[in-house]
Short mmCIF file of C-alpha atoms in Angstrom, two decimals:
data_model
loop_
_atom_site.label_atom_id
_atom_site.label_comp_id
_atom_site.label_asym_id
_atom_site.label_seq_id
_atom_site.Cartn_x
_atom_site.Cartn_y
_atom_site.Cartn_z
CA MET A 1 88.47 91.88 104.47
CA LEU A 2 86.12 90.55 101.84
CA ARG A 3 84.52 87.26 102.74
CA LEU A 4 85.93 84.54 100.48
CA GLU A 5 83.28 82.67 98.51
CA PRO A 6 83.46 79.97 95.87
CA LEU A 7 83.69 81.42 92.40
CA ASP A 8 80.29 82.31 90.97
CA GLU A 9 79.56 81.08 87.49
CA HIS A 10 80.24 84.58 86.15
CA ASP A 11 83.54 84.96 88.08
CA VAL A 12 87.13 84.52 86.95
CA GLU A 13 90.55 84.80 88.60
CA GLN A 14 92.75 87.73 87.57
CA LEU A 15 96.49 88.03 88.20
CA SER A 16 97.37 91.23 90.10
CA PHE A 17 99.09 92.53 93.24
CA CYS A 18 96.13 94.77 94.19
CA SER A 19 92.51 93.65 94.20
CA SER A 20 90.78 97.04 94.39
CA PRO A 21 90.61 97.93 90.65
CA TYR A 22 88.97 94.56 89.93
CA ASN A 23 86.45 94.54 92.75
CA LYS A 24 85.95 97.86 94.49
CA VAL A 25 84.09 101.03 93.59
CA ILE A 26 83.95 104.08 95.85
CA LEU A 27 81.27 106.75 95.64
CA ASN A 28 82.67 109.66 97.63
CA SER A 29 80.74 112.36 99.44
CA VAL A 30 80.69 114.76 96.47
CA GLY A 31 79.71 112.16 93.88
CA ASP A 32 83.13 111.28 92.46
CA VAL A 33 83.90 107.65 91.64
CA SER A 34 87.18 105.81 92.19
CA MET A 35 88.48 102.33 93.00
CA CYS A 36 90.64 103.28 95.99
CA CYS A 37 90.98 106.14 98.48
CA HIS A 38 94.61 106.57 97.37
CA GLN A 39 93.65 107.47 93.79
CA PHE A 40 93.94 111.23 93.40
CA HIS A 41 92.45 111.20 89.91
CA GLN A 42 88.85 109.99 89.88
CA LEU A 43 87.25 107.76 87.26
CA GLY A 44 84.59 110.41 86.86
CA HIS A 45 81.67 112.20 88.46
CA LEU A 46 78.10 111.01 88.90
CA ASP A 47 75.25 113.14 87.65
CA GLU A 48 71.73 112.49 86.43
CA THR A 49 72.98 111.06 83.12
CA THR A 50 76.08 109.17 84.33
CA GLU A 51 75.82 105.77 85.99
CA VAL A 52 78.35 103.98 88.19
CA LEU A 53 78.87 101.22 85.64
CA ASP A 54 79.67 103.76 82.89
CA LEU A 55 82.74 104.73 84.92
CA TRP A 56 83.53 101.23 86.19
CA ARG A 57 83.77 100.02 82.59
CA SER A 58 85.48 103.15 81.22
CA ARG A 59 88.75 103.27 79.29
CA LEU A 60 90.59 104.72 82.30
CA ALA A 61 89.36 101.87 84.52
CA LYS A 62 90.53 99.31 81.97
CA ASP A 63 93.93 100.99 81.72
CA ILE A 64 94.36 100.92 85.50
CA ARG A 65 93.58 97.19 85.58
CA SER A 66 95.96 96.53 82.70
CA GLU A 67 98.84 98.18 84.57
CA MET A 68 98.05 96.23 87.74
CA SER A 69 98.04 92.95 85.81
CA SER A 70 101.54 93.83 84.58
CA GLY A 71 102.76 94.43 88.12
CA GLU A 72 102.83 98.23 87.77
CA LEU A 73 100.99 101.10 89.38
CA HIS A 74 99.01 103.27 87.01
CA PRO A 75 99.93 107.00 87.27
CA VAL A 76 96.61 107.77 89.02
CA CYS A 77 97.65 105.31 91.76
CA GLY A 78 101.34 106.13 91.98
CA LYS A 79 101.38 109.58 93.58
CA ASP A 80 99.97 108.93 97.05
CA THR A 81 102.74 107.79 99.39
CA ALA A 82 100.09 106.55 101.81
CA CYS A 83 99.38 103.75 99.34
CA PRO A 84 100.97 100.57 100.76
CA TYR A 85 102.20 99.55 97.29
CA ILE A 86 104.31 102.69 96.87
CA MET A 87 106.80 101.61 99.52
CA GLY A 88 105.73 98.03 100.18
CA LYS A 89 105.96 94.75 98.30
CA ARG A 90 103.90 94.00 95.23
CA GLU A 91 103.21 90.31 95.42
CA MET A 92 101.34 88.99 92.42
CA GLY A 93 98.44 86.66 93.11
CA TYR A 94 95.00 85.76 91.86
CA VAL A 95 92.01 88.01 92.51
CA GLN A 96 88.41 86.89 92.17
CA THR A 97 86.53 89.24 89.87
CA CYS A 98 83.50 89.27 87.60
CA ARG A 99 84.16 88.09 84.05
CA ARG A 100 85.27 91.05 81.89
CA ASN A 101 85.16 93.11 85.13
CA SER A 102 81.51 93.73 84.42
CA PHE A 103 80.51 94.54 87.99
CA PRO A 104 82.29 95.45 91.23
CA LYS A 105 82.00 93.10 94.20
CA ILE A 106 82.67 95.79 96.83
CA LEU A 107 80.72 99.03 97.07
CA GLU A 108 81.82 101.87 99.33
CA ILE A 109 79.42 104.74 99.91
CA CYS A 110 80.84 107.77 101.71
CA LEU A 111 78.64 109.84 103.97
CA SER A 112 78.76 113.62 103.89
CA ASP A 113 81.95 115.08 105.40
CA LYS A 114 79.69 117.11 107.71
CA HIS A 115 78.21 113.99 109.32
CA CYS A 116 80.02 113.24 112.58
CA ASN A 117 79.12 113.26 116.27
CA VAL A 118 82.61 114.54 117.17
CA GLY A 119 82.56 118.23 116.35
CA GLY A 120 79.17 118.03 114.71
CA GLU A 121 78.47 119.46 111.26
CA THR A 122 80.63 122.55 111.84
CA PRO A 123 83.59 121.89 114.18
CA SER A 124 84.83 124.92 116.13
CA GLU A 125 87.34 125.73 118.84
CA ASP A 126 84.64 125.10 121.43
CA ASN A 127 83.45 121.90 119.74
CA PRO A 128 86.38 120.47 117.74
CA ALA A 129 86.61 117.24 115.76
CA CYS A 130 89.30 114.65 116.53
CA ILE A 131 92.80 116.10 116.23
CA MET A 132 93.60 114.15 113.04
CA CYS A 133 90.30 114.94 111.33
CA ILE A 134 90.45 116.99 108.16
CA ARG A 135 87.27 118.79 109.27
CA ASN A 136 89.30 120.82 111.78
CA PHE A 137 91.31 122.35 108.95
CA ARG A 138 88.88 122.48 106.04
CA GLN A 139 85.21 123.10 106.74
CA PRO A 140 83.16 120.97 104.34
CA GLU A 141 80.66 122.84 102.21
CA GLN A 142 78.65 120.16 100.47
CA PRO A 143 75.09 118.91 100.22
CA ASP A 144 74.18 115.53 101.64
CA LEU A 145 74.17 113.26 98.58
CA THR A 146 73.40 110.01 100.41
CA GLU A 147 70.00 109.52 98.82
CA PHE A 148 71.39 110.25 95.33
CA LEU A 149 74.36 107.90 95.82
CA CYS A 150 72.10 105.09 97.01
CA GLU A 151 69.90 105.54 93.95
CA LYS A 152 72.95 105.27 91.69
CA ALA A 153 74.31 102.27 93.63
CA LYS A 154 71.14 100.21 93.83
CA PRO A 155 71.65 98.36 90.49
CA LEU A 156 74.95 96.96 91.85
CA MET A 157 73.41 95.20 94.83
CA PRO A 158 72.77 91.77 93.22
CA TYR A 159 76.49 91.44 92.40
CA LEU A 160 78.03 92.64 95.67
CA ARG A 161 79.88 90.65 98.31
CA GLN A 162 80.65 93.60 100.57
CA LEU A 163 78.97 96.93 101.33
CA CYS A 164 81.05 99.61 103.06
CA VAL A 165 79.65 102.78 104.62
CA LEU A 166 82.56 105.13 105.29
CA GLY A 167 83.78 108.66 104.73
CA ILE A 168 84.98 111.38 107.08
CA ALA A 169 81.95 110.62 109.18
CA GLU A 170 80.40 108.49 111.92
CA PRO A 171 78.05 105.98 110.25
CA PHE A 172 75.90 105.30 113.32
CA TRP A 173 75.29 108.98 114.19
CA LYS A 174 71.62 109.78 113.57
CA GLY A 175 71.14 106.28 112.17
CA ALA A 176 72.87 107.02 108.84
CA ALA A 177 74.05 103.44 108.28
CA PHE A 178 70.55 102.08 108.80
CA ASP A 179 69.13 104.65 106.37
CA ILE A 180 71.54 103.41 103.69
CA LEU A 181 70.63 99.79 104.34
CA GLU A 182 66.98 100.68 103.90
CA ARG A 183 67.49 102.72 100.72
CA LEU A 184 69.51 99.91 99.13
CA GLU A 185 66.97 97.27 100.21
CA PHE A 186 69.82 95.46 101.88
CA PHE A 187 67.43 92.94 103.43
CA ARG A 188 67.08 91.32 100.01
CA TYR A 189 70.80 90.51 99.84
CA LYS A 190 71.95 90.24 103.46
CA SER A 191 72.50 86.49 103.18
CA ARG A 192 75.39 87.09 100.75
CA ILE A 193 76.73 90.61 101.46
CA GLN A 194 79.08 91.48 104.30
CA PHE A 195 78.64 94.93 105.85
CA PHE A 196 81.81 96.84 106.76
CA THR A 197 82.43 100.17 108.43
CA ASN A 198 84.72 102.09 110.79
CA THR A 199 83.11 103.56 113.89
CA ASN A 200 84.21 105.58 116.90
CA GLY A 201 81.70 103.51 118.88
CA VAL A 202 80.13 106.36 120.83
CA CYS A 203 76.68 105.84 119.27
CA LEU A 204 76.72 102.04 119.37
CA SER A 205 74.62 101.51 122.47
CA HIS A 206 73.19 98.10 123.33
CA LYS A 207 69.87 99.07 121.73
CA VAL A 208 71.57 100.08 118.47
CA ALA A 209 73.64 96.90 118.51
CA LEU A 210 70.52 94.73 118.80
CA LYS A 211 68.97 96.48 115.79
CA PHE A 212 72.16 96.03 113.81
CA PHE A 213 72.30 92.28 114.36
CA GLU A 214 68.66 92.01 113.30
CA ASP A 215 69.37 93.83 110.02
CA VAL A 216 72.84 92.46 109.17
CA GLN A 217 73.81 88.81 108.85
CA TYR A 218 77.53 89.27 108.03
CA SER A 219 79.68 92.15 109.28
CA ASP A 220 83.21 93.37 109.87
CA LEU A 221 83.28 96.40 112.17
CA ALA A 222 86.47 98.29 112.95
CA TRP A 223 86.33 100.33 116.14
CA SER A 224 88.65 103.36 116.30
CA LEU A 225 89.75 104.08 119.85
CA ASP A 226 93.23 105.53 119.25
CA ALA A 227 94.08 105.20 122.93
CA ALA A 228 94.43 102.81 125.83
CA THR A 229 93.75 105.37 128.58
CA LYS A 230 91.15 108.06 129.29
CA ALA A 231 93.71 110.85 129.25
CA THR A 232 95.10 110.01 125.82
CA TYR A 233 91.63 109.39 124.39
CA LEU A 234 90.56 112.86 125.50
CA LYS A 235 93.60 114.47 123.87
CA ILE A 236 92.95 112.77 120.53
CA ARG A 237 89.18 112.31 120.37
CA ARG A 238 88.27 115.51 122.25
CA LEU A 239 85.42 113.66 124.02
CA ASN A 240 85.17 112.35 127.57
CA ALA A 241 83.76 109.10 126.25
CA PHE A 242 86.50 106.49 126.66
CA ASP A 243 84.58 104.42 129.20
CA VAL A 244 81.40 104.58 127.10
CA VAL A 245 83.20 103.32 123.98
CA VAL A 246 85.01 100.51 125.80
CA ASP A 247 81.73 99.44 127.39
CA ASN A 248 79.93 99.54 124.01
CA LEU A 249 82.70 97.52 122.38
CA THR A 250 82.74 94.95 125.18
CA LYS A 251 78.98 94.45 124.90
CA TRP A 252 79.25 94.26 121.10
CA VAL A 253 81.84 91.48 121.33
CA ARG A 254 79.62 89.63 123.79
CA LEU A 255 76.66 89.83 121.39
CA VAL A 256 78.83 88.55 118.54
CA ARG A 257 79.90 85.58 120.61
CA GLU A 258 76.27 84.87 121.49
CA CYS A 259 75.53 84.57 117.77
CA SER A 260 77.53 81.31 117.97
CA SER A 261 78.83 81.78 114.44
CA SER A 262 81.74 83.37 112.63
CA ASN A 263 79.50 85.72 110.63
CA HIS A 264 80.58 88.85 112.49
CA THR A 265 84.16 90.06 112.88
CA VAL A 266 85.26 92.74 115.34
CA SER A 267 88.51 94.68 115.23
CA ILE A 268 90.18 97.72 116.73
CA TYR A 269 91.67 100.17 114.24
CA ASN A 270 94.02 102.75 115.77
CA ASN A 271 95.85 105.67 114.21
CA ILE A 272 99.22 106.14 115.91
CA ASN A 273 100.90 109.49 116.52
CA LEU A 274 103.23 110.99 119.09
CA LEU A 275 100.38 111.37 121.61
CA ASN A 276 99.59 107.66 121.75
CA VAL A 277 102.64 105.82 120.40
CA HIS A 278 103.74 104.99 123.96
CA GLU A 279 100.44 103.12 124.49
CA MET A 280 100.77 100.69 121.58
CA THR A 281 101.56 97.73 123.82
CA GLN A 282 98.70 98.66 126.18
CA MET A 283 96.40 98.81 123.15
CA VAL A 284 97.33 95.22 122.33
CA GLU A 285 96.65 94.11 125.90
CA MET A 286 93.29 95.89 125.92
CA ALA A 287 92.28 94.32 122.59
CA VAL A 288 93.02 90.86 123.99
CA ALA A 289 91.14 91.58 127.23
CA ILE A 290 88.05 92.73 125.32
CA GLY A 291 88.26 89.77 122.96
CA VAL A 292 88.34 91.34 119.49
CA ASP A 293 89.31 89.20 116.49
CA LYS A 294 92.09 91.40 115.21
CA MET A 295 93.78 94.77 115.49
CA THR A 296 95.17 97.22 112.98
CA MET A 297 97.56 100.09 113.70
CA LEU A 298 98.95 102.57 111.25
CA PRO A 299 100.74 105.91 111.46
CA THR A 300 98.57 109.02 111.40
CA TYR A 301 99.20 110.93 108.18
CA ASP A 302 98.46 114.50 107.18
CA GLN A 303 96.14 113.87 104.24
CA ALA A 304 97.99 115.75 101.52
CA GLY A 305 99.20 118.43 103.91
CA VAL A 306 95.74 119.51 105.05
CA VAL A 307 95.94 118.01 108.54
CA GLN A 308 98.71 120.06 110.11
CA LEU A 309 99.99 118.12 113.10
CA GLY A 310 103.67 118.91 112.66
CA GLU A 311 105.99 116.54 114.54
CA LEU A 312 103.07 114.64 116.09
CA VAL A 313 103.06 112.45 112.97
CA LEU A 314 105.81 110.04 111.94
CA CYS A 315 108.85 112.06 110.86
CA GLU A 316 112.66 111.89 110.87
CA LYS A 317 112.86 113.23 114.43
CA ASN A 318 110.68 110.55 115.96
CA VAL A 319 110.94 107.55 113.63
CA GLN A 320 113.13 105.56 116.04
CA LEU A 321 110.48 105.92 118.77
CA PHE A 322 107.82 104.63 116.37
CA ILE A 323 110.08 101.71 115.41
CA ASP A 324 110.74 100.76 119.04
CA GLU A 325 107.11 100.98 120.17
CA SER A 326 105.73 99.17 117.11
CA GLU A 327 108.21 96.31 117.60
CA LYS A 328 107.28 95.98 121.28
CA ALA A 329 103.57 95.96 120.45
CA MET A 330 104.03 93.32 117.76
CA GLU A 331 106.02 91.13 120.14
CA LYS A 332 103.29 91.47 122.78
CA ALA A 333 100.68 90.54 120.16
CA ARG A 334 102.65 87.39 119.28
CA GLN A 335 102.87 86.44 122.95
CA LEU A 336 99.14 86.94 123.50
CA GLY A 337 98.01 85.45 120.20
CA LEU A 338 96.45 88.62 118.78
CA ASP A 339 96.21 89.10 115.03
CA LEU A 340 97.94 92.50 114.72
CA GLU A 341 98.49 94.14 111.34
CA TYR A 342 100.59 97.13 110.28
CA PRO A 343 99.32 97.98 106.77
CA LYS A 344 101.72 100.94 106.61
CA ARG A 345 105.30 100.96 107.81
CA PHE A 346 106.42 102.48 111.10
CA ASP A 347 110.11 102.21 110.27
CA VAL A 348 110.21 104.48 107.22
CA VAL A 349 109.16 108.10 106.88
CA PRO A 350 107.14 108.46 103.67
CA PRO A 351 108.76 110.71 101.05
CA PRO A 352 107.03 113.95 100.06
CA VAL A 353 104.30 113.70 97.45
CA VAL A 354 103.88 116.46 94.89
CA LEU A 355 100.32 117.52 94.17
CA GLN A 356 99.68 120.24 91.60
CA GLY A 357 103.11 121.72 92.11
CA THR A 358 102.99 121.71 95.91
CA SER A 359 105.16 119.40 97.96
CA VAL A 360 103.33 117.81 100.87
CA CYS A 361 104.15 114.82 103.03
CA PHE A 362 101.91 112.05 104.39
#
């Protein structure tokens, strides 16, 4: 989550149930711009003549914010059933934002969809990506726009409170995250910007961790393990690397504690499907044993029908199992004092979502 700061002199508080349209801008791997990964319709596309702020301050962006302030979802936000506000509560509250929404406070830059250590640039039957990865079902054909996106994003840096490096990718493979920090001259702003990313942890050796803590003063890293045992990890991640990742995470937590400050937050972020749902309680116990700050679990979804996992994902046939296991895991988390969050419901099967005339289900 975004680090809370006192209001800057150019900040105001805006009434809304969702903070993203007031604070967050996403530059995806093909150069499209949005405020949230659940928006199917983009604000626009970056090219040599279009800047990020042109789209951030556009009429569509203003309309989206206006709907949110009225307690409603704009049509570009209301078609993705993976959005927590489609089926969940919309609790109005105050969001910190720049006056007149002049600048975003959170920047997310997505790496190329081809950039991942699991499956490599072109996953195959002999070298597949993780089972829930879209790259197994749709081979990405795109140039690496990282340098271009950083050039477009650089003017936003003085106003940011959080920098996210994400995408269908592994940010620490081949040092991609460090390259972005360098291109954005992050060192100039590291005393006020929190760095956030999701990682599978395979590349985060002790040496890489030491470099990270030299370059980054505030961070929130979510480690995706998706398992509590070697056997399940191998089924889902397709790599015999469970022990490596657990060791890397354990050493990372130790380094954070040695910083003797609360500047760095560590969490485990697990996608839950039929292959690992029976390990949810073990996942909680492992998180406590390692010493992470928090844990997030959410059902694996099929990404607009592209990821074809059939009855491995939450569906009518298995929903009771997901309910039972999620309740047991939450009870164990309460007993052990772990901050466990379910951002998406395990007790309700999402309804189908219609995209361009085709019915698909998350």
